[in-house]
Coordinates of C-alpha atoms and ligand atoms in Angstrom, one line a residue:
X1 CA -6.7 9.1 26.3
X2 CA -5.5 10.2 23.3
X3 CA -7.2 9.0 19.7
X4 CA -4.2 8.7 18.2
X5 CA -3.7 4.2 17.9
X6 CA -0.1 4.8 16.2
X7 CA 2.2 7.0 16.6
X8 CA 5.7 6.6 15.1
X9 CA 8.9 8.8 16.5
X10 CA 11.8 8.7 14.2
X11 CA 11.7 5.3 12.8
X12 CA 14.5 4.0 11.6
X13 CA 16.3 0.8 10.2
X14 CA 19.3 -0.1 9.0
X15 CA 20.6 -3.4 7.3
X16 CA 24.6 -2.6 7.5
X17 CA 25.2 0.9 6.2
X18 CA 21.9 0.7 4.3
X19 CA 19.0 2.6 5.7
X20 CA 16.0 1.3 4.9
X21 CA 13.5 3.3 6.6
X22 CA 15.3 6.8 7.6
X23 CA 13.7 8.8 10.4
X24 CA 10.3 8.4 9.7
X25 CA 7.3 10.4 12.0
X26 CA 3.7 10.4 11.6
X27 CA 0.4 9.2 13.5
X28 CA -2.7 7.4 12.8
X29 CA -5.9 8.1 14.6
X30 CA -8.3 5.0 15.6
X31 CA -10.5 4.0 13.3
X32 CA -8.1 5.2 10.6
X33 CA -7.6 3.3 7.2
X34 CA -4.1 4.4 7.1
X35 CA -2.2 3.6 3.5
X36 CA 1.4 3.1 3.3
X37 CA 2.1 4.0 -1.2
X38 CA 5.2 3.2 -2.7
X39 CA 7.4 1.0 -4.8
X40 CA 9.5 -1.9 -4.2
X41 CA 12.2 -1.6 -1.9
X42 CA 10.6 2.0 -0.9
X43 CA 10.8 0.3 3.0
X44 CA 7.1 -0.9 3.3
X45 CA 7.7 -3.9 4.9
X46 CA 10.5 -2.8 6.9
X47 CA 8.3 -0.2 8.5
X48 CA 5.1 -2.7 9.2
X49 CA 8.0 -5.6 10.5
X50 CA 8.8 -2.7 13.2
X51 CA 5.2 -1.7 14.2
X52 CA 4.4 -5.5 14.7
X53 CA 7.7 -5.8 16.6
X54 CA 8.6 -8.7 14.0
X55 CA 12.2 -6.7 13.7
X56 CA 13.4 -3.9 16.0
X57 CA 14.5 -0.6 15.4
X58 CA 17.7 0.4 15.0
X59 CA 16.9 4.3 16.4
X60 CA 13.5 5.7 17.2
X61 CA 10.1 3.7 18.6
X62 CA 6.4 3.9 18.2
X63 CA 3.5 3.9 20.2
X64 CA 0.8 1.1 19.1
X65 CA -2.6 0.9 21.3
X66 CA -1.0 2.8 23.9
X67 CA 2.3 0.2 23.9
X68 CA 5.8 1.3 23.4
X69 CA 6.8 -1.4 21.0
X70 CA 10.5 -1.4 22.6
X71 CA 9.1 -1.8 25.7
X72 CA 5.7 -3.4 25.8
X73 CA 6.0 -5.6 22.9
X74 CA 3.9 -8.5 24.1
X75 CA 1.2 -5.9 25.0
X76 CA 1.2 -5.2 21.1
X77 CA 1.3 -8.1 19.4
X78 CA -1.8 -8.8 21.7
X79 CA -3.7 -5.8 20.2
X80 CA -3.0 -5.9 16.7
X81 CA -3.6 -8.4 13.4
X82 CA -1.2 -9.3 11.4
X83 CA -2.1 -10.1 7.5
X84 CA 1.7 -10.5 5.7
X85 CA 2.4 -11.0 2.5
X86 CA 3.6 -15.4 3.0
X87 CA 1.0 -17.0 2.8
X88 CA 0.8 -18.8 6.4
X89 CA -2.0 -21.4 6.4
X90 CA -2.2 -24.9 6.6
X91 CA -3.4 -26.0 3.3
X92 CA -4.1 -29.7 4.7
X93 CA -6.6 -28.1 7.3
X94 CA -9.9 -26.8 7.2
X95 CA -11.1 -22.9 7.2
X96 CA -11.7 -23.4 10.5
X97 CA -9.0 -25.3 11.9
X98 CA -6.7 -22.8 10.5
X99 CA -9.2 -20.6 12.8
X100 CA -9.2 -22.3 15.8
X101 CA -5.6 -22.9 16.1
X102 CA -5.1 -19.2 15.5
X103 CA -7.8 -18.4 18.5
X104 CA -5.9 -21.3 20.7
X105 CA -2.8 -19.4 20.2
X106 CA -4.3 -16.4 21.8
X107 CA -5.5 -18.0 24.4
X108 CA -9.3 -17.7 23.4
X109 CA -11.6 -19.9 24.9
X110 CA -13.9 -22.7 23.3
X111 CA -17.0 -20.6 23.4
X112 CA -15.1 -17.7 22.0
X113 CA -13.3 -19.4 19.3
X114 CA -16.4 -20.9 18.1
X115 CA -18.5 -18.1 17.9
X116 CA -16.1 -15.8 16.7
X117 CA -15.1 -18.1 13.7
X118 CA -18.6 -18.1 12.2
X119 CA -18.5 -14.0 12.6
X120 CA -15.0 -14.0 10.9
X121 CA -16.0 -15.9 8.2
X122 CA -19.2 -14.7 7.3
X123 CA -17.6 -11.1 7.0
X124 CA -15.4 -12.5 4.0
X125 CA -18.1 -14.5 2.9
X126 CA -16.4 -18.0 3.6
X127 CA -19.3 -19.1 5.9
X128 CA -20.1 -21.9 3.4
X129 CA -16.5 -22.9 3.2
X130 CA -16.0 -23.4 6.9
X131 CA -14.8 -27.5 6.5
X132 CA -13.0 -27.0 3.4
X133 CA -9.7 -27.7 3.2
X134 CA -7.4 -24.6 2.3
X135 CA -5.9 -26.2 -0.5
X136 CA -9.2 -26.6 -2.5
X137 CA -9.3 -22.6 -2.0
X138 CA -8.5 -20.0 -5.0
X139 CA -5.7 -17.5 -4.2
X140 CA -8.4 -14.7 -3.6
X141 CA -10.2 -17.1 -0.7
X142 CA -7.1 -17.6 0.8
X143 CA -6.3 -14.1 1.1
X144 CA -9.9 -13.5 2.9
X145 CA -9.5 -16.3 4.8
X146 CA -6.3 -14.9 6.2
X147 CA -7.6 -11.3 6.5
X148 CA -10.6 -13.3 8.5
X149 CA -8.0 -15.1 10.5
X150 CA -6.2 -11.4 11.4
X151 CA -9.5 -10.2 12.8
X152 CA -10.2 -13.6 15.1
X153 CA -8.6 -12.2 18.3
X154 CA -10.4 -9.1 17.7
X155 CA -7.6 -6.5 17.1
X156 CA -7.6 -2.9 17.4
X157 CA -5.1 -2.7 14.8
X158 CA -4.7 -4.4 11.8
X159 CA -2.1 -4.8 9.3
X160 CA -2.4 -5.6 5.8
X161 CA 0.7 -5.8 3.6
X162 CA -0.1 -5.8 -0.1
X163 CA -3.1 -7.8 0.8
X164 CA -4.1 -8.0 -3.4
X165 CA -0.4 -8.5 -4.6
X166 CA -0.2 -11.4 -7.1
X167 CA -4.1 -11.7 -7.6
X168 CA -5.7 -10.9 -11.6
X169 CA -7.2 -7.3 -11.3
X170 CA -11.0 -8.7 -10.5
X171 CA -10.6 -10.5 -7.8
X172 CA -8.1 -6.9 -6.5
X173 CA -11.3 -5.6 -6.9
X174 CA -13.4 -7.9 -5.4
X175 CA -10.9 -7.6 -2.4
X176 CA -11.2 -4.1 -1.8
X177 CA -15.4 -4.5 -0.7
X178 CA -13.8 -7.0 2.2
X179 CA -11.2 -4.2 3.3
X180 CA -14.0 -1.7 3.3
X181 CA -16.1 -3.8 5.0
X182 CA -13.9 -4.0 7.6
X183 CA -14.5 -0.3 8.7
X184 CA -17.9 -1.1 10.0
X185 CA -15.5 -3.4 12.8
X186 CA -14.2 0.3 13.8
X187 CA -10.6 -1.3 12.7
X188 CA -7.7 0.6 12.7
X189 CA -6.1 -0.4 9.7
X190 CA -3.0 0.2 8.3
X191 CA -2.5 -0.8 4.3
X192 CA 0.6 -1.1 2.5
X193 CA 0.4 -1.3 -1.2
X194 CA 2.3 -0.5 -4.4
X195 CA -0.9 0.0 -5.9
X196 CA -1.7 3.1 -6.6
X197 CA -5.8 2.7 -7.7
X198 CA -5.8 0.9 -4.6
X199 CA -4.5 3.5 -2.0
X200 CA -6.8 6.3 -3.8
X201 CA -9.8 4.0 -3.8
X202 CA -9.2 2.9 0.1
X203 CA -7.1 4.9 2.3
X204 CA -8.5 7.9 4.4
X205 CA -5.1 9.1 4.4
X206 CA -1.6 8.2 2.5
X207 CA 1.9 8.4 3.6
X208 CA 3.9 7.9 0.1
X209 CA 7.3 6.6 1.0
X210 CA 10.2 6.5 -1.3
X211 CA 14.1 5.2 -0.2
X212 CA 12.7 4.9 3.2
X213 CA 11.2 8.2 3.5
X214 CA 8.1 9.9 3.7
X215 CA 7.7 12.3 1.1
X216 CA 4.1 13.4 1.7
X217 CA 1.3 12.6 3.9
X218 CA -2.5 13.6 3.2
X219 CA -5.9 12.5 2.3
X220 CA -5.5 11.1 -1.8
X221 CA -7.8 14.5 -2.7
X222 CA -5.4 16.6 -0.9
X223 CA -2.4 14.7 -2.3
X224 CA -3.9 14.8 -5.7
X225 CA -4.3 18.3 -5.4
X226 CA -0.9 18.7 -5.3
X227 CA -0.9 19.1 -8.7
X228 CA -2.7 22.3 -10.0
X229 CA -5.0 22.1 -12.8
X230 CA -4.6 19.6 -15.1
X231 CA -1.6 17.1 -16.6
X232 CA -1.1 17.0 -20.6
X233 CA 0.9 14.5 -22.3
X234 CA 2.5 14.6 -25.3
X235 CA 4.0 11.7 -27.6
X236 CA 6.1 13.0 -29.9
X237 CA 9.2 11.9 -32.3
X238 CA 11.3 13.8 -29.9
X239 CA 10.3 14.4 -26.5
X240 CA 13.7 16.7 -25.3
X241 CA 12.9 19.0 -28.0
X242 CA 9.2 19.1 -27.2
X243 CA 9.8 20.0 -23.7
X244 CA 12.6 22.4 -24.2
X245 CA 9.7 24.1 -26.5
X246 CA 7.1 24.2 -23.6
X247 CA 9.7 25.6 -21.3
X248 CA 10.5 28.3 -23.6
X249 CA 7.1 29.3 -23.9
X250 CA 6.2 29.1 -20.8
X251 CA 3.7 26.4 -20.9
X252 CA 2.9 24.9 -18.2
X253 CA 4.8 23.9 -15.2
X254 CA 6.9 21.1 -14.0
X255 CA 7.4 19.7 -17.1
X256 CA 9.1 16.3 -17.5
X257 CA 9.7 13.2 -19.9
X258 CA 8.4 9.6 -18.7
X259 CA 9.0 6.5 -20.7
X260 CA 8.7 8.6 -24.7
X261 CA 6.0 10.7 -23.1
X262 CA 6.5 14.8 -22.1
X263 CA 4.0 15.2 -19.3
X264 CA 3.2 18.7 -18.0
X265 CA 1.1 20.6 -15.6
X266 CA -1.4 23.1 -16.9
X267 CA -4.1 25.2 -15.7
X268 CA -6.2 25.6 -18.8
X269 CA -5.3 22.3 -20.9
X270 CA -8.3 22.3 -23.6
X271 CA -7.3 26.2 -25.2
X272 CA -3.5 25.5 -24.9
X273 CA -3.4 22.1 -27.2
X274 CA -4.0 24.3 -30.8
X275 CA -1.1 26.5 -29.3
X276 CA 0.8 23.4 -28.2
X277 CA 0.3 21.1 -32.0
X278 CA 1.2 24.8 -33.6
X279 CA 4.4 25.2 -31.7
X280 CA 5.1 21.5 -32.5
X281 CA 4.6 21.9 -36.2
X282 CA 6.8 24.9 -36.7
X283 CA 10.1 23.2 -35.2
X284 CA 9.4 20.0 -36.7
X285 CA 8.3 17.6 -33.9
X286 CA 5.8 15.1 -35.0
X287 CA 3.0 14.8 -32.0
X288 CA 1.6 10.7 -31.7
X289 CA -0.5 11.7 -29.2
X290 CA -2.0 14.0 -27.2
X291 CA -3.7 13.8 -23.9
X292 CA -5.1 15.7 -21.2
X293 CA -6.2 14.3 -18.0
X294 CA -7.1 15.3 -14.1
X295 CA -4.2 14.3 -12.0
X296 CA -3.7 10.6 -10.3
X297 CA -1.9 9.4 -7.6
X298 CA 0.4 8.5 -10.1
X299 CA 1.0 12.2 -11.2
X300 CA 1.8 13.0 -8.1
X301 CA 4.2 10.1 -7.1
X302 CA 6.1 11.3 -10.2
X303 CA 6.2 14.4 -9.0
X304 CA 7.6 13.7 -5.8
X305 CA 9.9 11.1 -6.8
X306 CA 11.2 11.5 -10.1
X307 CA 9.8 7.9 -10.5
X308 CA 6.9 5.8 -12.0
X309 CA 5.7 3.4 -9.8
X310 CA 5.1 0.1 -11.5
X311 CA 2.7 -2.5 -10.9
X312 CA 5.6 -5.6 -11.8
X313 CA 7.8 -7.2 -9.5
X314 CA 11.1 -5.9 -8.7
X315 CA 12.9 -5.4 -11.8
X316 CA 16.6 -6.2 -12.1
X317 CA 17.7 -3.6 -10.3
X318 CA 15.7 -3.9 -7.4
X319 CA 16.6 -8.1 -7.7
X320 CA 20.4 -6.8 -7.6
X321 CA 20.0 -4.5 -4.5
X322 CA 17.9 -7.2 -2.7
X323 CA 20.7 -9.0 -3.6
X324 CA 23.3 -6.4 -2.5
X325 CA 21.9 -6.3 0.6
X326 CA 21.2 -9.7 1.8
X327 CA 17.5 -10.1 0.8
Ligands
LIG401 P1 8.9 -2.7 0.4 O1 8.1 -3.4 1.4 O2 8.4 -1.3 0.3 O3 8.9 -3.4 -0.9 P2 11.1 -3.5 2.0 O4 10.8 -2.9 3.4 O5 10.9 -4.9 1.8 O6 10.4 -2.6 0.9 O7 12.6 -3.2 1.7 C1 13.2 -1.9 1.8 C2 14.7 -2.0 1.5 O8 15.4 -2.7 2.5 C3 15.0 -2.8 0.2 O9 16.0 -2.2 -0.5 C4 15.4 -4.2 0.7 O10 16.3 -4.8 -0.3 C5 16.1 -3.9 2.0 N1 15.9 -5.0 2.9 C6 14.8 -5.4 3.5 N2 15.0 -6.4 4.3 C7 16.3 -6.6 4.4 C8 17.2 -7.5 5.1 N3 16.8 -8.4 6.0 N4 18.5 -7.3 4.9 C9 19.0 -6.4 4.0 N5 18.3 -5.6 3.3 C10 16.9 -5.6 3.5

Protein backbone atom coordinates (compact mmCIF):
# COMPACT_ATOMS: atom_id res chain seq x y z
CA UNK A 1 0.00 0.00 0.00
CA UNK A 2 1.27 3.12 -0.83
CA UNK A 3 0.84 6.38 1.71
CA UNK A 4 0.27 8.43 -0.85
CA UNK A 5 -4.20 9.30 -0.47
CA UNK A 6 -3.90 11.67 -3.70
CA UNK A 7 -2.13 11.54 -6.36
CA UNK A 8 -2.87 13.83 -9.40
CA UNK A 9 -1.39 12.87 -13.15
CA UNK A 10 -1.63 15.71 -15.47
CA UNK A 11 -4.81 17.43 -14.50
CA UNK A 12 -6.33 19.31 -16.76
CA UNK A 13 -9.57 21.42 -17.59
CA UNK A 14 -10.75 23.35 -20.13
CA UNK A 15 -13.89 25.57 -20.46
CA UNK A 16 -13.80 26.11 -24.55
CA UNK A 17 -10.26 27.13 -25.52
CA UNK A 18 -9.69 28.37 -21.85
CA UNK A 19 -7.61 26.16 -19.74
CA UNK A 20 -8.28 26.42 -16.45
CA UNK A 21 -6.20 24.03 -14.72
CA UNK A 22 -3.15 23.08 -17.23
CA UNK A 23 -1.36 19.81 -16.58
CA UNK A 24 -1.13 19.79 -13.08
CA UNK A 25 1.00 16.76 -11.06
CA UNK A 26 1.65 16.40 -7.53
CA UNK A 27 0.68 13.97 -4.47
CA UNK A 28 -0.45 14.14 -0.95
CA UNK A 29 0.43 11.71 1.59
CA UNK A 30 -2.32 10.50 4.28
CA UNK A 31 -2.71 12.38 7.09
CA UNK A 32 -1.51 15.38 4.99
CA UNK A 33 -2.99 19.03 5.59
CA UNK A 34 -2.45 19.70 2.00
CA UNK A 35 -3.03 23.73 0.97
CA UNK A 36 -4.03 24.67 -2.34
CA UNK A 37 -2.68 29.15 -2.33
CA UNK A 38 -3.69 31.36 -4.93
CA UNK A 39 -5.91 34.05 -6.19
CA UNK A 40 -9.16 34.20 -7.89
CA UNK A 41 -9.56 32.56 -10.94
CA UNK A 42 -5.94 30.84 -10.20
CA UNK A 43 -8.21 27.29 -10.88
CA UNK A 44 -8.82 26.36 -7.16
CA UNK A 45 -12.08 25.18 -7.44
CA UNK A 46 -11.69 23.72 -10.73
CA UNK A 47 -9.03 21.49 -9.38
CA UNK A 48 -11.08 20.37 -6.05
CA UNK A 49 -14.56 19.99 -8.53
CA UNK A 50 -12.26 17.26 -10.38
CA UNK A 51 -10.84 15.47 -7.26
CA UNK A 52 -14.42 15.12 -5.85
CA UNK A 53 -15.51 14.05 -9.39
CA UNK A 54 -18.18 17.07 -9.24
CA UNK A 55 -16.76 17.86 -13.01
CA UNK A 56 -14.46 15.64 -15.06
CA UNK A 57 -11.29 16.14 -16.64
CA UNK A 58 -10.78 17.08 -19.88
CA UNK A 59 -7.02 15.18 -20.08
CA UNK A 60 -5.23 13.51 -17.15
CA UNK A 61 -6.88 11.59 -13.75
CA UNK A 62 -6.11 11.22 -10.22
CA UNK A 63 -5.86 8.61 -7.82
CA UNK A 64 -8.09 9.40 -4.49
CA UNK A 65 -8.01 6.59 -1.57
CA UNK A 66 -6.80 4.20 -3.96
CA UNK A 67 -9.79 5.22 -6.60
CA UNK A 68 -9.21 6.29 -10.11
CA UNK A 69 -11.68 9.14 -10.12
CA UNK A 70 -12.47 8.32 -13.99
CA UNK A 71 -13.10 5.09 -13.16
CA UNK A 72 -14.14 4.43 -9.69
CA UNK A 73 -15.94 7.50 -8.97
CA UNK A 74 -18.59 6.17 -6.67
CA UNK A 75 -15.81 4.46 -4.69
CA UNK A 76 -14.56 8.19 -4.04
CA UNK A 77 -17.13 10.14 -3.30
CA UNK A 78 -17.64 7.36 -0.63
CA UNK A 79 -14.25 8.15 0.95
CA UNK A 80 -14.01 11.69 0.96
CA UNK A 81 -15.89 15.05 2.60
CA UNK A 82 -16.84 17.57 0.85
CA UNK A 83 -17.01 21.24 2.57
CA UNK A 84 -17.75 23.87 -0.68
CA UNK A 85 -17.89 27.17 -0.60
CA UNK A 86 -22.36 27.39 -1.05
CA UNK A 87 -23.56 27.19 1.79
CA UNK A 88 -25.83 23.83 1.58
CA UNK A 89 -27.84 23.51 4.78
CA UNK A 90 -31.33 23.66 5.56
CA UNK A 91 -31.72 26.70 7.54
CA UNK A 92 -35.47 25.58 8.64
CA UNK A 93 -33.82 22.35 10.18
CA UNK A 94 -32.08 21.60 13.17
CA UNK A 95 -28.09 20.92 13.61
CA UNK A 96 -28.94 17.63 13.68
CA UNK A 97 -31.36 17.02 11.11
CA UNK A 98 -29.05 18.68 8.70
CA UNK A 99 -26.87 15.67 10.33
CA UNK A 100 -28.93 12.93 10.09
CA UNK A 101 -30.17 13.51 6.63
CA UNK A 102 -26.54 13.77 5.62
CA UNK A 103 -25.71 10.17 7.42
CA UNK A 104 -29.19 8.78 5.77
CA UNK A 105 -27.75 9.73 2.51
CA UNK A 106 -24.72 7.53 3.10
CA UNK A 107 -26.43 4.91 4.09
CA UNK A 108 -25.50 5.07 7.88
CA UNK A 109 -27.48 3.34 10.22
CA UNK A 110 -29.59 4.68 13.25
CA UNK A 111 -27.08 3.74 15.80
CA UNK A 112 -24.39 5.12 13.77
CA UNK A 113 -25.97 8.32 12.81
CA UNK A 114 -26.75 9.05 16.30
CA UNK A 115 -23.67 8.45 17.81
CA UNK A 116 -21.60 9.87 15.36
CA UNK A 117 -23.67 13.27 15.41
CA UNK A 118 -22.86 14.03 19.10
CA UNK A 119 -18.95 13.25 18.12
CA UNK A 120 -19.28 15.55 15.11
CA UNK A 121 -20.56 18.19 16.94
CA UNK A 122 -18.77 18.25 20.00
CA UNK A 123 -15.45 18.50 17.84
CA UNK A 124 -16.75 22.06 16.49
CA UNK A 125 -18.18 22.78 19.69
CA UNK A 126 -21.94 22.86 18.56
CA UNK A 127 -22.91 20.08 21.07
CA UNK A 128 -25.20 22.62 22.84
CA UNK A 129 -26.67 23.71 19.66
CA UNK A 130 -27.78 20.28 18.48
CA UNK A 131 -31.86 21.28 18.18
CA UNK A 132 -31.24 24.67 16.97
CA UNK A 133 -32.42 25.57 13.93
CA UNK A 134 -29.59 26.68 11.30
CA UNK A 135 -31.03 29.86 10.72
CA UNK A 136 -30.63 31.12 14.33
CA UNK A 137 -26.76 30.21 13.59
CA UNK A 138 -23.95 33.04 12.97
CA UNK A 139 -22.05 32.60 9.63
CA UNK A 140 -19.01 31.12 11.64
CA UNK A 141 -21.43 28.20 13.25
CA UNK A 142 -22.59 27.49 10.01
CA UNK A 143 -19.36 26.97 8.60
CA UNK A 144 -18.45 24.40 11.64
CA UNK A 145 -21.54 22.94 11.40
CA UNK A 146 -20.84 22.09 7.79
CA UNK A 147 -17.18 21.19 8.33
CA UNK A 148 -18.96 18.80 11.17
CA UNK A 149 -21.35 17.61 8.62
CA UNK A 150 -18.12 16.71 6.05
CA UNK A 151 -16.66 14.53 8.78
CA UNK A 152 -20.21 12.48 9.63
CA UNK A 153 -19.48 9.54 7.20
CA UNK A 154 -16.06 9.41 8.49
CA UNK A 155 -13.89 10.36 5.45
CA UNK A 156 -10.45 9.74 4.75
CA UNK A 157 -10.29 12.78 2.81
CA UNK A 158 -11.59 15.90 3.22
CA UNK A 159 -12.01 18.97 1.26
CA UNK A 160 -12.29 22.32 2.42
CA UNK A 161 -12.68 25.14 -0.13
CA UNK A 162 -12.07 28.62 1.38
CA UNK A 163 -13.65 27.30 4.46
CA UNK A 164 -13.16 31.16 6.20
CA UNK A 165 -13.99 33.16 2.98
CA UNK A 166 -16.50 35.94 3.74
CA UNK A 167 -16.17 35.70 7.75
CA UNK A 168 -14.57 39.17 9.89
CA UNK A 169 -10.89 38.12 10.57
CA UNK A 170 -11.75 36.71 14.33
CA UNK A 171 -13.96 34.33 13.76
CA UNK A 172 -11.00 33.23 10.49
CA UNK A 173 -9.15 32.85 13.44
CA UNK A 174 -11.33 31.18 15.55
CA UNK A 175 -11.76 28.76 12.54
CA UNK A 176 -8.44 27.77 12.08
CA UNK A 177 -8.29 25.82 15.98
CA UNK A 178 -11.38 23.61 14.30
CA UNK A 179 -9.18 22.82 11.16
CA UNK A 180 -6.37 21.94 13.35
CA UNK A 181 -8.27 20.09 15.47
CA UNK A 182 -9.17 18.05 12.88
CA UNK A 183 -5.59 16.45 12.58
CA UNK A 184 -6.07 14.52 15.74
CA UNK A 185 -9.06 12.59 13.34
CA UNK A 186 -5.80 11.54 11.15
CA UNK A 187 -7.74 13.46 8.22
CA UNK A 188 -6.40 13.90 5.06
CA UNK A 189 -7.14 17.23 4.27
CA UNK A 190 -6.84 19.23 1.41
CA UNK A 191 -7.33 23.27 1.94
CA UNK A 192 -7.92 25.72 -0.70
CA UNK A 193 -7.57 29.37 0.23
CA UNK A 194 -6.66 32.80 -1.10
CA UNK A 195 -5.47 33.49 2.17
CA UNK A 196 -2.16 33.69 2.53
CA UNK A 197 -1.79 33.95 6.81
CA UNK A 198 -3.99 31.06 6.53
CA UNK A 199 -1.97 28.60 4.29
CA UNK A 200 1.33 29.53 6.37
CA UNK A 201 -0.46 29.19 9.70
CA UNK A 202 -2.11 25.59 8.55
CA UNK A 203 -0.77 23.67 5.66
CA UNK A 204 2.05 21.04 6.13
CA UNK A 205 2.74 21.62 2.58
CA UNK A 206 1.56 24.34 -0.19
CA UNK A 207 1.03 23.96 -3.88
CA UNK A 208 0.71 27.82 -5.07
CA UNK A 209 -1.24 27.85 -8.19
CA UNK A 210 -1.46 30.73 -10.57
CA UNK A 211 -3.48 30.59 -14.27
CA UNK A 212 -3.98 27.05 -13.53
CA UNK A 213 -0.56 26.05 -12.81
CA UNK A 214 1.54 25.04 -10.10
CA UNK A 215 4.28 27.22 -9.70
CA UNK A 216 5.81 25.83 -6.53
CA UNK A 217 5.24 23.13 -4.07
CA UNK A 218 6.88 22.95 -0.44
CA UNK A 219 6.45 23.19 3.24
CA UNK A 220 5.54 27.35 3.88
CA UNK A 221 9.40 27.41 5.65
CA UNK A 222 10.87 25.99 2.62
CA UNK A 223 8.71 28.19 0.33
CA UNK A 224 9.52 31.17 2.38
CA UNK A 225 12.91 30.37 2.10
CA UNK A 226 12.81 31.00 -1.33
CA UNK A 227 13.68 34.26 -0.69
CA UNK A 228 17.19 34.78 0.73
CA UNK A 229 17.72 37.10 3.46
CA UNK A 230 15.62 39.65 3.97
CA UNK A 231 12.85 42.02 1.89
CA UNK A 232 13.28 45.95 2.14
CA UNK A 233 10.76 48.29 1.01
CA UNK A 234 11.02 51.60 -0.03
CA UNK A 235 8.24 54.43 -0.49
CA UNK A 236 9.45 56.93 -2.29
CA UNK A 237 8.28 60.07 -4.61
CA UNK A 238 9.43 58.04 -7.48
CA UNK A 239 9.79 54.43 -7.22
CA UNK A 240 11.25 53.68 -11.14
CA UNK A 241 14.02 55.94 -10.27
CA UNK A 242 14.64 54.40 -6.91
CA UNK A 243 14.87 50.99 -8.33
CA UNK A 244 16.92 51.88 -11.39
CA UNK A 245 19.32 53.31 -8.48
CA UNK A 246 19.40 49.88 -6.47
CA UNK A 247 20.08 48.06 -9.67
CA UNK A 248 22.89 50.17 -10.54
CA UNK A 249 24.47 49.72 -7.39
CA UNK A 250 24.01 46.45 -7.08
CA UNK A 251 21.76 46.31 -4.15
CA UNK A 252 20.03 43.71 -3.65
CA UNK A 253 18.35 41.25 -5.87
CA UNK A 254 15.07 40.82 -7.58
CA UNK A 255 14.08 44.14 -7.21
CA UNK A 256 10.51 45.21 -8.12
CA UNK A 257 7.74 47.97 -7.77
CA UNK A 258 4.31 46.90 -6.09
CA UNK A 259 1.38 49.30 -5.72
CA UNK A 260 4.03 52.87 -5.02
CA UNK A 261 6.34 50.54 -3.12
CA UNK A 262 10.15 49.32 -4.55
CA UNK A 263 10.52 46.02 -2.69
CA UNK A 264 13.92 44.15 -2.83
CA UNK A 265 15.71 41.21 -1.55
CA UNK A 266 18.77 41.72 0.66
CA UNK A 267 21.11 39.76 2.62
CA UNK A 268 22.22 42.26 5.21
CA UNK A 269 19.14 44.85 5.30
CA UNK A 270 19.93 46.84 8.73
CA UNK A 271 23.86 48.16 7.34
CA UNK A 272 22.50 48.79 3.80
CA UNK A 273 19.50 51.36 4.69
CA UNK A 274 22.21 54.56 5.62
CA UNK A 275 23.73 53.47 2.09
CA UNK A 276 20.22 53.16 0.59
CA UNK A 277 18.59 56.98 2.24
CA UNK A 278 22.30 58.35 0.97
CA UNK A 279 21.92 57.10 -2.54
CA UNK A 280 18.35 58.43 -2.38
CA UNK A 281 19.25 61.87 -1.28
CA UNK A 282 21.91 62.47 -3.81
CA UNK A 283 19.58 61.93 -6.96
CA UNK A 284 16.73 63.56 -5.47
CA UNK A 285 14.18 60.83 -4.51
CA UNK A 286 12.28 61.68 -1.46
CA UNK A 287 12.00 58.16 0.78
CA UNK A 288 8.16 58.02 2.79
CA UNK A 289 9.17 55.04 4.16
CA UNK A 290 11.41 52.53 4.83
CA UNK A 291 10.99 49.01 5.86
CA UNK A 292 12.68 45.82 6.38
CA UNK A 293 11.04 42.68 7.04
CA UNK A 294 11.65 38.58 7.00
CA UNK A 295 9.85 37.25 3.96
CA UNK A 296 5.97 36.12 3.86
CA UNK A 297 4.10 33.99 1.75
CA UNK A 298 3.31 37.00 0.24
CA UNK A 299 6.92 37.80 -0.87
CA UNK A 300 7.12 34.83 -2.32
CA UNK A 301 3.83 34.71 -4.37
CA UNK A 302 5.14 38.03 -5.77
CA UNK A 303 7.98 36.57 -6.64
CA UNK A 304 6.67 33.76 -8.53
CA UNK A 305 3.87 35.56 -10.10
CA UNK A 306 4.52 38.94 -10.79
CA UNK A 307 1.25 39.40 -8.66
CA UNK A 308 -0.11 40.42 -5.20
CA UNK A 309 -2.57 38.30 -4.04
CA UNK A 310 -5.47 40.15 -2.56
CA UNK A 311 -7.72 39.35 0.12
CA UNK A 312 -11.15 41.13 -1.92
CA UNK A 313 -13.28 39.59 -4.20
CA UNK A 314 -12.65 39.36 -7.77
CA UNK A 315 -12.10 42.70 -9.03
CA UNK A 316 -13.37 43.89 -12.41
CA UNK A 317 -11.20 42.07 -14.29
CA UNK A 318 -11.61 38.85 -12.88
CA UNK A 319 -15.84 39.77 -12.89
CA UNK A 320 -15.16 40.36 -16.77
CA UNK A 321 -13.24 36.97 -17.42
CA UNK A 322 -15.89 35.06 -15.26
CA UNK A 323 -17.94 36.78 -17.51
CA UNK A 324 -15.93 35.95 -20.70
CA UNK A 325 -15.99 32.63 -19.90
CA UNK A 326 -19.44 31.72 -18.85
CA UNK A 327 -19.11 31.96 -15.05
P1 LIG B 1 -10.45 29.70 -7.95
O1 LIG B 1 -11.19 28.65 -7.23
O2 LIG B 1 -8.96 29.60 -7.79
O3 LIG B 1 -10.94 31.08 -7.63
P2 LIG B 1 -11.77 28.67 -10.29
O4 LIG B 1 -11.34 27.24 -10.36
O5 LIG B 1 -13.12 28.96 -9.76
O6 LIG B 1 -10.66 29.51 -9.53
O7 LIG B 1 -11.70 29.31 -11.75
C1 LIG B 1 -10.55 29.18 -12.59
C2 LIG B 1 -10.85 29.85 -13.91
O8 LIG B 1 -11.79 29.08 -14.66
C3 LIG B 1 -11.48 31.24 -13.78
O9 LIG B 1 -10.93 32.08 -14.77
C4 LIG B 1 -12.94 30.99 -14.02
O10 LIG B 1 -13.54 32.14 -14.58
C5 LIG B 1 -12.93 29.83 -15.00
N1 LIG B 1 -14.11 28.96 -14.85
C6 LIG B 1 -14.46 28.27 -13.75
N2 LIG B 1 -15.60 27.58 -13.96
C7 LIG B 1 -15.97 27.83 -15.24
C8 LIG B 1 -17.07 27.40 -16.08
N3 LIG B 1 -18.00 26.57 -15.62
N4 LIG B 1 -17.12 27.89 -17.32
C9 LIG B 1 -16.17 28.72 -17.79
N5 LIG B 1 -15.12 29.16 -17.07
C10 LIG B 1 -15.01 28.73 -15.81
Amino acid sequence: MTDDAIVVKDLTKKFGNFTAVDHINFSVKKGELFGFLGPNGAGKSTTDFMLTTILPPTSGTAIINGFDIITDSEKVRKSIGIVFQDQTLDNRLTAYDNLDIHGRLYGMSSGDRKQKIKEVLQLVELADWEQKLVKTFSGGMRRRLEIARGLMHQPQILFLDEPTLGLDAQTRRHMWKYIEKLREQRITIVLSTHYLEEADALCDRIAIIDRGKIVALDTPQKLKSLIGGQVLSLKTSDSKKMLSILEKQKIGSHGRILDRAVLVEVQNGSTLIAKVVSLAEKSGVVIENIELHTPSLEDVFLKLTGEQIRDERPGPNEFQRRMNHGH
